[in-house]
mmCIF file of C-alpha atoms in Angstrom:
data_model
loop_
_atom_site.group_PDB
_atom_site.id
_atom_site.type_symbol
_atom_site.label_atom_id
_atom_site.label_comp_id
_atom_site.label_asym_id
_atom_site.label_seq_id
_atom_site.Cartn_x
_atom_site.Cartn_y
_atom_site.Cartn_z
ATOM 1 C CA SER X 227 98.206 81.000 76.754
ATOM 2 C CA GLN X 228 95.228 80.639 79.037
ATOM 3 C CA GLN X 229 93.436 83.698 77.626
ATOM 4 C CA GLY X 230 89.916 84.162 79.204
ATOM 5 C CA GLU X 231 87.129 86.135 77.860
ATOM 6 C CA GLU X 232 84.105 87.218 79.655
ATOM 7 C CA ASP X 233 80.821 88.312 78.094
ATOM 8 C CA PRO X 234 78.908 90.577 78.050
ATOM 9 C CA GLN X 235 81.561 93.343 78.527
ATOM 10 C CA ALA X 236 78.926 95.442 80.231
ATOM 11 C CA LEU X 237 75.595 94.591 81.667
ATOM 12 C CA SER X 238 72.803 97.015 82.842
ATOM 13 C CA ILE X 239 69.942 95.743 84.813
ATOM 14 C CA GLN X 240 67.358 96.836 87.356
ATOM 15 C CA GLU X 241 67.331 95.894 91.027
ATOM 16 C CA GLY X 242 65.715 92.488 91.593
ATOM 17 C CA GLU X 243 66.594 91.127 88.152
ATOM 18 C CA ASN X 244 69.095 88.314 87.696
ATOM 19 C CA ALA X 245 72.482 88.986 86.131
ATOM 20 C CA THR X 246 74.502 86.216 84.173
ATOM 21 C CA MET X 247 78.039 86.780 83.174
ATOM 22 C CA ASN X 248 79.973 84.138 81.153
ATOM 23 C CA CYS X 249 83.591 83.271 80.877
ATOM 24 C CA SER X 250 85.529 81.115 78.411
ATOM 25 C CA TYR X 251 89.042 79.873 78.482
ATOM 26 C CA LYS X 252 91.362 77.890 76.154
ATOM 27 C CA THR X 253 93.474 75.202 78.123
ATOM 28 C CA SER X 254 92.990 72.819 80.995
ATOM 29 C CA ILE X 255 92.514 74.402 84.392
ATOM 30 C CA ASN X 256 92.838 73.345 88.069
ATOM 31 C CA ASN X 257 90.088 75.441 89.291
ATOM 32 C CA LEU X 258 88.225 78.673 88.174
ATOM 33 C CA GLN X 259 87.384 81.533 90.404
ATOM 34 C CA TRP X 260 85.278 84.634 90.189
ATOM 35 C CA TYR X 261 86.406 87.984 91.712
ATOM 36 C CA ARG X 262 84.484 91.379 92.098
ATOM 37 C CA GLN X 263 86.155 94.903 91.840
ATOM 38 C CA ASN X 264 84.579 97.910 92.973
ATOM 39 C CA SER X 265 85.823 100.960 91.426
ATOM 40 C CA GLY X 266 89.225 101.837 92.659
ATOM 41 C CA ARG X 267 89.442 98.990 95.087
ATOM 42 C CA GLY X 268 91.134 95.602 95.080
ATOM 43 C CA LEU X 269 89.767 92.181 93.911
ATOM 44 C CA VAL X 270 87.487 90.397 96.242
ATOM 45 C CA HIS X 271 87.223 86.680 95.953
ATOM 46 C CA LEU X 272 83.580 85.448 95.424
ATOM 47 C CA ILE X 273 83.574 81.823 94.642
ATOM 48 C CA LEU X 274 85.912 78.956 93.564
ATOM 49 C CA ILE X 275 84.764 75.958 91.531
ATOM 50 C CA ARG X 276 87.144 72.922 90.935
ATOM 51 C CA SER X 277 87.558 71.391 87.595
ATOM 52 C CA ASN X 278 85.707 68.272 88.835
ATOM 53 C CA GLU X 279 82.749 70.366 90.054
ATOM 54 C CA ARG X 280 79.861 71.433 87.699
ATOM 55 C CA GLU X 281 77.840 73.883 89.935
ATOM 56 C CA LYS X 282 78.308 75.750 93.132
ATOM 57 C CA HIS X 283 76.378 78.027 95.184
ATOM 58 C CA SER X 284 77.171 80.803 97.584
ATOM 59 C CA GLY X 285 74.261 82.888 98.882
ATOM 60 C CA ARG X 286 72.840 84.661 95.879
ATOM 61 C CA LEU X 287 75.659 83.580 93.597
ATOM 62 C CA ARG X 288 75.535 80.366 91.408
ATOM 63 C CA VAL X 289 78.512 79.543 89.327
ATOM 64 C CA THR X 290 78.511 76.612 86.718
ATOM 65 C CA LEU X 291 81.613 75.090 85.019
ATOM 66 C CA ASP X 292 81.460 73.055 81.722
ATOM 67 C CA THR X 293 85.028 71.754 81.098
ATOM 68 C CA SER X 294 83.914 70.203 77.763
ATOM 69 C CA LYS X 295 83.028 73.704 76.462
ATOM 70 C CA LYS X 296 85.762 75.370 78.612
ATOM 71 C CA SER X 297 83.242 77.866 79.854
ATOM 72 C CA SER X 298 81.855 79.121 83.176
ATOM 73 C CA SER X 299 78.956 81.284 84.100
ATOM 74 C CA LEU X 300 78.212 83.473 87.260
ATOM 75 C CA LEU X 301 74.493 84.061 88.073
ATOM 76 C CA ILE X 302 73.672 86.823 90.557
ATOM 77 C CA THR X 303 70.116 86.432 91.521
ATOM 78 C CA ALA X 304 67.842 89.125 92.841
ATOM 79 C CA SER X 305 70.588 91.796 92.250
ATOM 80 C CA ARG X 306 71.016 94.894 94.388
ATOM 81 C CA ALA X 307 72.488 98.412 93.645
ATOM 82 C CA ALA X 308 75.348 97.314 95.813
ATOM 83 C CA ASP X 309 76.283 94.623 93.340
ATOM 84 C CA THR X 310 77.443 97.232 90.842
ATOM 85 C CA ALA X 311 80.924 96.432 90.225
ATOM 86 C CA SER X 312 83.191 94.620 87.619
ATOM 87 C CA TYR X 313 83.418 90.871 87.775
ATOM 88 C CA PHE X 314 86.227 88.885 86.659
ATOM 89 C CA CYS X 315 86.699 85.133 86.062
ATOM 90 C CA ALA X 316 90.221 83.883 86.798
ATOM 91 C CA PHE X 317 91.522 80.398 86.188
ATOM 92 C CA SER X 318 94.217 78.641 87.965
ATOM 93 C CA GLY X 319 96.485 76.105 86.418
ATOM 94 C CA TYR X 320 99.678 75.607 88.680
ATOM 95 C CA SER X 321 99.471 78.622 91.108
ATOM 96 C CA THR X 322 98.966 81.797 89.161
ATOM 97 C CA LEU X 323 95.607 83.164 88.278
ATOM 98 C CA THR X 324 94.962 84.312 84.606
ATOM 99 C CA PHE X 325 92.088 86.969 84.530
ATOM 100 C CA GLY X 326 89.637 87.683 81.983
ATOM 101 C CA LYS X 327 88.821 91.222 80.892
ATOM 102 C CA GLY X 328 85.807 91.434 83.110
ATOM 103 C CA THR X 329 82.191 92.279 82.903
ATOM 104 C CA MET X 330 81.143 95.720 84.262
ATOM 105 C CA LEU X 331 77.620 95.170 86.011
ATOM 106 C CA LEU X 332 75.512 98.258 86.662
ATOM 107 C CA VAL X 333 72.307 97.701 88.903
ATOM 108 C CA SER X 334 70.029 100.547 88.993
ATOM 109 C CA PRO X 335 67.626 101.065 91.828
ATOM 110 C CA GLU M 57 88.671 89.291 108.859
ATOM 111 C CA PRO M 58 92.317 89.527 108.091
ATOM 112 C CA GLU M 59 93.304 91.733 105.131
ATOM 113 C CA VAL M 60 96.183 92.316 102.799
ATOM 114 C CA THR M 61 97.310 95.918 103.210
ATOM 115 C CA GLN M 62 99.323 97.844 100.673
ATOM 116 C CA THR M 63 101.101 101.141 101.033
ATOM 117 C CA PRO M 64 101.078 103.677 99.719
ATOM 118 C CA SER M 65 97.748 103.972 98.035
ATOM 119 C CA HIS M 66 98.983 106.207 95.429
ATOM 120 C CA GLN M 67 102.792 106.745 94.449
ATOM 121 C CA VAL M 68 103.782 109.530 92.004
ATOM 122 C CA THR M 69 107.435 109.075 90.631
ATOM 123 C CA GLN M 70 109.587 110.622 87.998
ATOM 124 C CA MET M 71 110.523 108.447 85.123
ATOM 125 C CA GLY M 72 113.759 106.866 85.765
ATOM 126 C CA GLN M 73 113.437 106.743 89.588
ATOM 127 C CA GLU M 74 113.303 103.730 91.689
ATOM 128 C CA VAL M 75 110.040 102.869 93.507
ATOM 129 C CA ILE M 76 109.235 100.379 96.169
ATOM 130 C CA LEU M 77 105.615 99.166 96.689
ATOM 131 C CA ARG M 78 104.945 97.600 100.033
ATOM 132 C CA CYS M 79 102.503 94.932 101.117
ATOM 133 C CA VAL M 80 101.673 93.130 104.254
ATOM 134 C CA PRO M 81 100.064 89.776 103.423
ATOM 135 C CA ILE M 82 97.585 87.783 105.775
ATOM 136 C CA SER M 83 99.865 86.600 108.535
ATOM 137 C CA ASN M 84 99.422 82.784 108.203
ATOM 138 C CA HIS M 85 99.647 82.800 104.385
ATOM 139 C CA LEU M 86 102.625 81.200 102.708
ATOM 140 C CA TYR M 87 102.239 82.260 99.028
ATOM 141 C CA PHE M 88 102.619 85.883 97.842
ATOM 142 C CA TYR M 89 101.873 87.409 94.514
ATOM 143 C CA TRP M 90 102.114 90.714 92.638
ATOM 144 C CA TYR M 91 99.655 91.557 89.774
ATOM 145 C CA ARG M 92 99.289 94.738 87.915
ATOM 146 C CA GLN M 93 96.353 96.321 85.938
ATOM 147 C CA ILE M 94 97.051 99.015 83.467
ATOM 148 C CA LEU M 95 94.032 101.410 83.242
ATOM 149 C CA GLY M 96 91.078 99.752 81.311
ATOM 150 C CA GLN M 97 92.952 96.478 80.846
ATOM 151 C CA LYS M 98 92.939 93.105 82.491
ATOM 152 C CA VAL M 99 94.774 92.105 85.686
ATOM 153 C CA GLU M 100 98.044 90.574 84.800
ATOM 154 C CA PHE M 101 100.216 88.203 86.824
ATOM 155 C CA LEU M 102 103.705 89.393 87.673
ATOM 156 C CA VAL M 103 105.455 87.161 90.190
ATOM 157 C CA SER M 104 104.638 84.514 92.823
ATOM 158 C CA PHE M 105 106.798 84.074 95.826
ATOM 159 C CA TYR M 106 107.253 81.115 98.222
ATOM 160 C CA ASN M 107 109.661 79.964 100.724
ATOM 161 C CA ASN M 108 111.769 83.250 100.144
ATOM 162 C CA GLU M 109 112.141 82.673 96.611
ATOM 163 C CA ILE M 110 110.441 83.384 93.316
ATOM 164 C CA SER M 111 108.357 80.414 92.352
ATOM 165 C CA GLU M 112 106.851 81.726 88.985
ATOM 166 C CA LYS M 113 107.209 84.942 86.925
ATOM 167 C CA SER M 114 105.663 86.296 83.830
ATOM 168 C CA GLU M 115 107.288 87.823 80.744
ATOM 169 C CA ILE M 116 106.431 91.269 82.265
ATOM 170 C CA PHE M 117 108.637 90.692 85.266
ATOM 171 C CA ASP M 118 111.956 91.498 83.764
ATOM 172 C CA ASP M 119 115.254 92.576 85.301
ATOM 173 C CA GLN M 120 113.725 95.955 86.156
ATOM 174 C CA PHE M 121 111.498 94.216 88.741
ATOM 175 C CA SER M 122 112.498 92.342 91.980
ATOM 176 C CA VAL M 123 110.647 91.261 95.099
ATOM 177 C CA GLU M 124 111.704 90.683 98.666
ATOM 178 C CA ARG M 125 110.391 89.606 101.964
ATOM 179 C CA PRO M 126 112.747 91.647 104.167
ATOM 180 C CA ASP M 127 111.210 90.476 107.406
ATOM 181 C CA GLY M 128 108.432 88.209 108.649
ATOM 182 C CA SER M 129 105.433 90.498 107.643
ATOM 183 C CA ASN M 130 106.362 92.690 104.621
ATOM 184 C CA PHE M 131 106.502 91.777 100.878
ATOM 185 C CA THR M 132 107.916 94.323 98.618
ATOM 186 C CA LEU M 133 108.037 95.107 94.822
ATOM 187 C CA LYS M 134 110.887 97.155 93.488
ATOM 188 C CA ILE M 135 110.760 98.617 90.242
ATOM 189 C CA ARG M 136 114.125 100.144 89.183
ATOM 190 C CA SER M 137 114.488 102.966 86.479
ATOM 191 C CA THR M 138 110.716 103.322 85.991
ATOM 192 C CA LYS M 139 109.355 103.999 82.561
ATOM 193 C CA LEU M 140 106.120 105.642 81.682
ATOM 194 C CA GLU M 141 104.433 102.365 80.683
ATOM 195 C CA ASP M 142 104.889 101.144 84.356
ATOM 196 C CA SER M 143 102.008 103.390 85.408
ATOM 197 C CA ALA M 144 99.394 101.036 86.658
ATOM 198 C CA MET M 145 97.518 99.686 89.715
ATOM 199 C CA TYR M 146 99.771 97.158 91.410
ATOM 200 C CA PHE M 147 98.031 94.532 93.471
ATOM 201 C CA CYS M 148 99.562 92.253 96.056
ATOM 202 C CA ALA M 149 97.833 89.029 96.993
ATOM 203 C CA SER M 150 98.551 86.167 99.409
ATOM 204 C CA SER M 151 97.132 82.728 99.819
ATOM 205 C CA ASP M 152 97.568 79.728 102.149
ATOM 206 C CA SER M 153 98.191 77.220 99.387
ATOM 207 C CA ARG M 154 99.280 77.101 95.824
ATOM 208 C CA GLY M 155 96.458 77.214 93.291
ATOM 209 C CA GLU M 156 93.995 75.377 95.480
ATOM 210 C CA GLN M 157 92.529 78.193 97.524
ATOM 211 C CA PRO M 158 91.531 81.738 96.732
ATOM 212 C CA GLN M 159 93.948 84.428 96.743
ATOM 213 C CA HIS M 160 93.413 87.524 98.829
ATOM 214 C CA PHE M 161 94.061 90.827 97.357
ATOM 215 C CA GLY M 162 94.897 94.276 98.763
ATOM 216 C CA ASP M 163 93.387 97.404 97.697
ATOM 217 C CA GLY M 164 96.342 98.166 95.316
ATOM 218 C CA THR M 165 98.983 100.886 94.803
ATOM 219 C CA ARG M 166 98.258 103.320 91.998
ATOM 220 C CA LEU M 167 101.665 104.098 90.482
ATOM 221 C CA SER M 168 101.893 107.233 88.165
ATOM 222 C CA ILE M 169 104.993 107.794 86.415
ATOM 223 C CA LEU M 170 105.634 111.179 85.119
#
C-alpha cells in the first residue's frame, strides 16, 4: 500500500524560525499534496506538486519532491504562531488521497 | 471562497442505530469523497463518487456503509447498525477533477457511538 510517513511527529519552534517537515512514500505517485489541519477543523489544502516537478513555492511555503528517494519536504519560512497546526502529506495515485500520520507543529510567540 | 459544508458538526448515536452524515460539496465539483479520522490516527479514505456511482472504495467501506447523492447539492454517507469502532471524525471532500487537483474538505462531523 502507499503508506506515507512524516517526520518529525512533532516540532516545536519559535516565531520567525523555519520549520521543515518530511514525508516518505513507497510506490509511484501522480502527485503529492500537503494539507494543514487546525485542531478540530477540516483539512486545508496548501500545495500540490506533480510527479514531474522538483520544487514548488507558494508564499512562505516551499515543497520539494524527490521521486528517486520517494520523499518530499515542506518548508515553512519565517513561521508565525498562526502556523500552529498538524501538517499532512497526501499522495495521489488514481484519484484517492493516501495521508501520512502528520507532523504536529507548535510555533511559540 | 466556496466551501464544503457538513452537518451535523457532532452526532451522538446509540450503538446499532443508523446514522446519516450530510455534505454539500462545492457546486461545480464533480468528484466527491468521504474520509474518516479515528482520534489520534491518520485520515483514511472511505469512498469516492462520480457520475452518481461509486468509483473507488476502501476495505473499510463495507456493506455497513452507503453513499448517495439524493439531489443536485447533497452528498450523504449512511452507516447502518453503527458500532463503537465507527466513532471518528468523518470528512467530506470534493474536487473538480480526479487526482489532478486538490480536494477541498469540510470541517467534518464528529460521530460518537455510545
